[in-house]
């Protein structure tokens, strides 16, 4: 029997729903040009490498002429900042973290995003102190859906993958956790709830009950 020793969280879209507002901000920019941004295309980058789909190249192709990328990036970020300003951590996140601490579990974070994106968000939410190990884009050669980020965190803790749970919100993240051999639980957000997740388990139990179930 494997006993759960470690829980590892994704960041974007799981701890804070940045992903939904990122998409909304891109949509607003696209609509200024009377173009719709399809979620099925955009979703390639959710939870994985941002270069998996380039919204600006897609917009340029749709318009049929060169665009000022830097100007659009600034505009898109302004719109994102307005949308996210009142958004805190997702409901239940602090309860999960406190439950993990109370159970004596080690807590890690594995994000495909850059360190200088993840840390300011965690600091704003006052959540940094919960994590014993934080790994981001710069710590690996390949981000999700490659398992390297998760394997990096597991290696830090010296724990077998079967003794760890990953919490994810995106198909790319779920594939990475599954490829690392971890128990994988999906907590989809407003944006990812309609995406295809294969046969992964959705979070339906309280944290302590989930741990008890996996340890039984």
CSV table of C-alpha atoms in Angstrom, one decimal:
chain,number,residue,atom,x,y,z
A,1,UNK,CA,0.0,0.0,0.0
A,2,UNK,CA,1.2,3.5,-0.9
A,3,UNK,CA,0.8,6.3,1.7
A,4,UNK,CA,0.3,9.8,0.5
A,5,UNK,CA,3.2,12.0,1.6
A,6,UNK,CA,3.2,14.9,-0.9
A,7,UNK,CA,0.6,17.0,-2.6
A,8,UNK,CA,1.7,19.1,-5.6
A,9,UNK,CA,-0.4,22.0,-7.0
A,10,UNK,CA,-0.4,23.6,-10.3
A,11,UNK,CA,-0.7,27.4,-10.2
A,12,UNK,CA,-2.4,29.1,-13.1
A,13,UNK,CA,-6.1,28.3,-13.2
A,14,UNK,CA,-5.9,26.1,-10.1
A,15,UNK,CA,-4.8,28.4,-7.3
A,16,UNK,CA,-5.8,31.6,-8.9
A,17,UNK,CA,-8.0,31.6,-12.0
A,18,UNK,CA,-5.6,33.6,-14.2
A,19,UNK,CA,-6.3,31.5,-17.2
A,20,UNK,CA,-9.9,32.5,-17.6
A,21,UNK,CA,-9.0,36.2,-17.4
A,22,UNK,CA,-6.1,35.7,-19.8
A,23,UNK,CA,-8.4,34.2,-22.3
A,24,UNK,CA,-11.1,36.9,-21.8
A,25,UNK,CA,-8.4,39.7,-22.2
A,26,UNK,CA,-7.3,38.1,-25.5
A,27,UNK,CA,-10.9,37.9,-26.6
A,28,UNK,CA,-11.4,41.6,-26.0
A,29,UNK,CA,-8.4,42.5,-28.1
A,30,UNK,CA,-9.5,40.2,-30.9
A,31,UNK,CA,-13.0,41.7,-30.9
A,32,UNK,CA,-11.6,45.1,-31.5
A,33,UNK,CA,-10.6,43.7,-34.9
A,34,UNK,CA,-14.0,41.9,-35.3
A,35,UNK,CA,-12.3,38.5,-34.9
A,36,UNK,CA,-13.4,35.7,-32.5
A,37,UNK,CA,-10.7,33.7,-30.7
A,38,UNK,CA,-11.7,30.0,-30.6
A,39,UNK,CA,-11.1,28.3,-27.3
A,40,UNK,CA,-10.3,25.0,-29.0
A,41,UNK,CA,-7.2,26.7,-30.5
A,42,UNK,CA,-6.3,28.8,-27.5
A,43,UNK,CA,-6.5,25.7,-25.2
A,44,UNK,CA,-3.3,24.3,-26.6
A,45,UNK,CA,-1.4,26.7,-24.5
A,46,UNK,CA,-3.4,26.4,-21.3
A,47,UNK,CA,-1.3,24.7,-18.6
A,48,UNK,CA,1.6,24.2,-21.1
A,49,UNK,CA,4.0,26.1,-23.2
A,50,UNK,CA,2.7,29.5,-24.3
A,51,UNK,CA,4.3,29.0,-27.7
A,52,UNK,CA,2.0,26.0,-28.3
A,53,UNK,CA,-0.4,28.5,-29.8
A,54,UNK,CA,0.4,32.1,-30.6
A,55,UNK,CA,-2.7,34.3,-30.4
A,56,UNK,CA,-0.9,37.2,-32.1
A,57,UNK,CA,0.1,35.2,-35.1
A,58,UNK,CA,-3.4,33.8,-35.4
A,59,UNK,CA,-4.8,37.4,-35.2
A,60,UNK,CA,-2.4,38.6,-37.9
A,61,UNK,CA,-3.3,35.7,-40.1
A,62,UNK,CA,-7.0,36.4,-39.7
A,63,UNK,CA,-6.6,40.1,-40.4
A,64,UNK,CA,-4.2,39.5,-43.4
A,65,UNK,CA,-1.8,42.2,-42.6
A,66,UNK,CA,1.0,42.9,-40.1
A,67,UNK,CA,0.1,43.9,-36.5
A,68,UNK,CA,2.0,45.9,-33.9
A,69,UNK,CA,2.6,43.1,-31.4
A,70,UNK,CA,4.1,45.2,-28.7
A,71,UNK,CA,1.2,47.6,-28.7
A,72,UNK,CA,-1.3,44.8,-28.6
A,73,UNK,CA,0.6,43.1,-25.8
A,74,UNK,CA,0.4,46.2,-23.7
A,75,UNK,CA,-3.3,46.6,-24.5
A,76,UNK,CA,-4.0,43.0,-23.7
A,77,UNK,CA,-2.1,43.2,-20.4
A,78,UNK,CA,-4.1,46.4,-19.4
A,79,UNK,CA,-7.3,44.5,-20.0
A,80,UNK,CA,-6.1,41.5,-18.1
A,81,UNK,CA,-5.1,43.7,-15.1
A,82,UNK,CA,-8.5,45.2,-15.0
A,83,UNK,CA,-10.2,41.8,-15.2
A,84,UNK,CA,-8.1,40.2,-12.5
A,85,UNK,CA,-7.9,43.0,-10.0
A,86,UNK,CA,-10.6,41.7,-7.7
A,87,UNK,CA,-9.9,38.0,-8.2
A,88,UNK,CA,-8.3,36.2,-5.2
A,89,UNK,CA,-7.4,32.5,-4.8
A,90,UNK,CA,-10.0,30.0,-6.0
A,91,UNK,CA,-12.6,28.8,-3.4
A,92,UNK,CA,-11.3,26.0,-1.3
A,93,UNK,CA,-7.6,26.6,-2.1
A,94,UNK,CA,-6.7,27.8,1.4
A,95,UNK,CA,-8.7,24.9,3.0
A,96,UNK,CA,-6.7,22.4,0.8
A,97,UNK,CA,-3.4,24.0,1.9
A,98,UNK,CA,-4.3,24.1,5.6
A,99,UNK,CA,-5.6,20.5,5.5
A,100,UNK,CA,-2.4,19.3,3.9
A,101,UNK,CA,-0.3,21.2,6.5
A,102,UNK,CA,-2.5,19.8,9.4
A,103,UNK,CA,-2.0,16.2,8.0
A,104,UNK,CA,1.8,16.7,7.9
A,105,UNK,CA,2.0,16.4,4.1
A,106,UNK,CA,4.8,18.1,2.1
A,107,UNK,CA,3.5,20.7,-0.3
A,108,UNK,CA,4.9,21.5,-3.7
A,109,UNK,CA,4.0,23.7,-6.7
A,110,UNK,CA,4.8,22.8,-10.3
A,111,UNK,CA,3.9,25.5,-12.9
A,112,UNK,CA,4.8,25.9,-16.6
A,113,UNK,CA,4.7,29.7,-16.1
A,114,UNK,CA,7.8,31.8,-15.3
A,115,UNK,CA,9.0,32.3,-11.8
A,116,UNK,CA,8.5,36.1,-12.1
A,117,UNK,CA,4.8,35.5,-12.8
A,118,UNK,CA,4.1,32.8,-10.2
A,119,UNK,CA,5.8,34.4,-7.3
A,120,UNK,CA,4.2,37.9,-7.4
A,121,UNK,CA,0.8,36.2,-7.6
A,122,UNK,CA,1.5,34.0,-4.6
A,123,UNK,CA,2.9,36.9,-2.7
A,124,UNK,CA,-0.2,39.0,-3.4
A,125,UNK,CA,-2.4,36.1,-2.2
A,126,UNK,CA,-0.1,35.6,0.9
A,127,UNK,CA,0.3,31.9,0.0
A,128,UNK,CA,4.1,31.6,-0.5
A,129,UNK,CA,4.7,30.2,3.0
A,130,UNK,CA,2.6,27.1,2.4
A,131,UNK,CA,5.0,25.7,-0.2
A,132,UNK,CA,8.1,23.6,0.6
A,133,UNK,CA,9.2,23.4,-3.0
A,134,UNK,CA,8.3,25.7,-6.0
A,135,UNK,CA,9.3,24.7,-9.5
A,136,UNK,CA,8.6,26.9,-12.6
A,137,UNK,CA,9.4,27.2,-16.3
A,138,UNK,CA,13.0,28.1,-15.7
A,139,UNK,CA,13.7,24.9,-13.7
A,140,UNK,CA,13.2,22.4,-16.6
A,141,UNK,CA,13.9,21.9,-20.3
A,142,UNK,CA,10.3,20.9,-21.0
A,143,UNK,CA,7.1,22.2,-19.4
A,144,UNK,CA,3.8,20.4,-19.3
A,145,UNK,CA,2.5,18.2,-20.8
A,146,UNK,CA,6.0,16.8,-20.3
A,147,UNK,CA,6.3,15.3,-16.7
A,148,UNK,CA,9.6,17.0,-16.0
A,149,UNK,CA,8.2,19.6,-13.6
A,150,UNK,CA,6.5,17.1,-11.5
A,151,UNK,CA,9.5,14.7,-11.5
A,152,UNK,CA,11.6,17.6,-10.4
A,153,UNK,CA,9.4,18.3,-7.4
A,154,UNK,CA,9.2,14.6,-6.5
A,155,UNK,CA,13.0,14.3,-6.7
A,156,UNK,CA,13.4,17.3,-4.4
A,157,UNK,CA,11.2,15.6,-1.8
A,158,UNK,CA,12.7,12.2,-2.4
A,159,UNK,CA,9.3,10.6,-2.8
A,160,UNK,CA,7.9,7.9,-5.1
A,161,UNK,CA,5.3,9.2,-7.5
A,162,UNK,CA,2.7,6.8,-6.1
A,163,UNK,CA,3.1,8.6,-2.7
A,164,UNK,CA,2.0,11.9,-4.3
A,165,UNK,CA,-1.1,13.6,-5.5
A,166,UNK,CA,-1.2,16.3,-8.2
A,167,UNK,CA,-4.0,18.8,-8.4
A,168,UNK,CA,-4.6,20.2,-11.9
A,169,UNK,CA,-7.1,22.2,-13.8
A,170,UNK,CA,-6.0,21.6,-17.5
A,171,UNK,CA,-5.5,18.7,-19.8
A,172,UNK,CA,-1.9,19.6,-20.4
A,173,UNK,CA,-1.2,19.6,-16.6
A,174,UNK,CA,-3.2,16.4,-16.1
A,175,UNK,CA,-1.1,14.6,-18.8
A,176,UNK,CA,2.1,15.8,-17.2
A,177,UNK,CA,1.1,14.5,-13.7
A,178,UNK,CA,-0.2,11.2,-15.1
A,179,UNK,CA,3.0,10.7,-17.1
A,180,UNK,CA,5.0,11.3,-13.9
A,181,UNK,CA,3.0,8.4,-12.4
A,182,UNK,CA,1.1,10.4,-9.8
A,183,UNK,CA,-2.4,10.2,-8.5
A,184,UNK,CA,-4.1,13.0,-10.4
A,185,UNK,CA,-7.1,15.0,-9.4
A,186,UNK,CA,-8.8,17.5,-11.6
A,187,UNK,CA,-10.3,20.8,-10.3
A,188,UNK,CA,-11.4,22.5,-13.5
A,189,UNK,CA,-12.0,26.2,-13.6
A,190,UNK,CA,-14.6,28.3,-15.6
A,191,UNK,CA,-12.4,28.1,-18.7
A,192,UNK,CA,-11.2,24.5,-18.6
A,193,UNK,CA,-14.4,22.8,-17.4
A,194,UNK,CA,-15.5,22.2,-21.0
A,195,UNK,CA,-12.2,20.8,-22.2
A,196,UNK,CA,-11.6,17.0,-22.6
A,197,UNK,CA,-9.8,15.3,-19.7
A,198,UNK,CA,-9.8,11.7,-20.7
A,199,UNK,CA,-10.7,9.5,-17.6
A,200,UNK,CA,-9.2,11.6,-14.9
A,201,UNK,CA,-11.0,11.9,-11.5
A,202,UNK,CA,-12.7,15.2,-10.7
A,203,UNK,CA,-12.4,16.5,-7.1
A,204,UNK,CA,-15.6,15.4,-5.4
A,205,UNK,CA,-14.4,14.7,-1.9
A,206,UNK,CA,-13.2,16.9,1.0
A,207,UNK,CA,-9.4,17.0,1.1
A,208,UNK,CA,-9.1,14.8,4.2
A,209,UNK,CA,-11.5,12.2,2.8
A,210,UNK,CA,-9.6,12.1,-0.4
A,211,UNK,CA,-6.4,11.4,1.4
A,212,UNK,CA,-8.1,8.7,3.5
A,213,UNK,CA,-9.5,7.1,0.3
A,214,UNK,CA,-6.2,7.0,-1.4
A,215,UNK,CA,-4.4,5.6,1.7
A,216,UNK,CA,-7.0,2.9,2.2
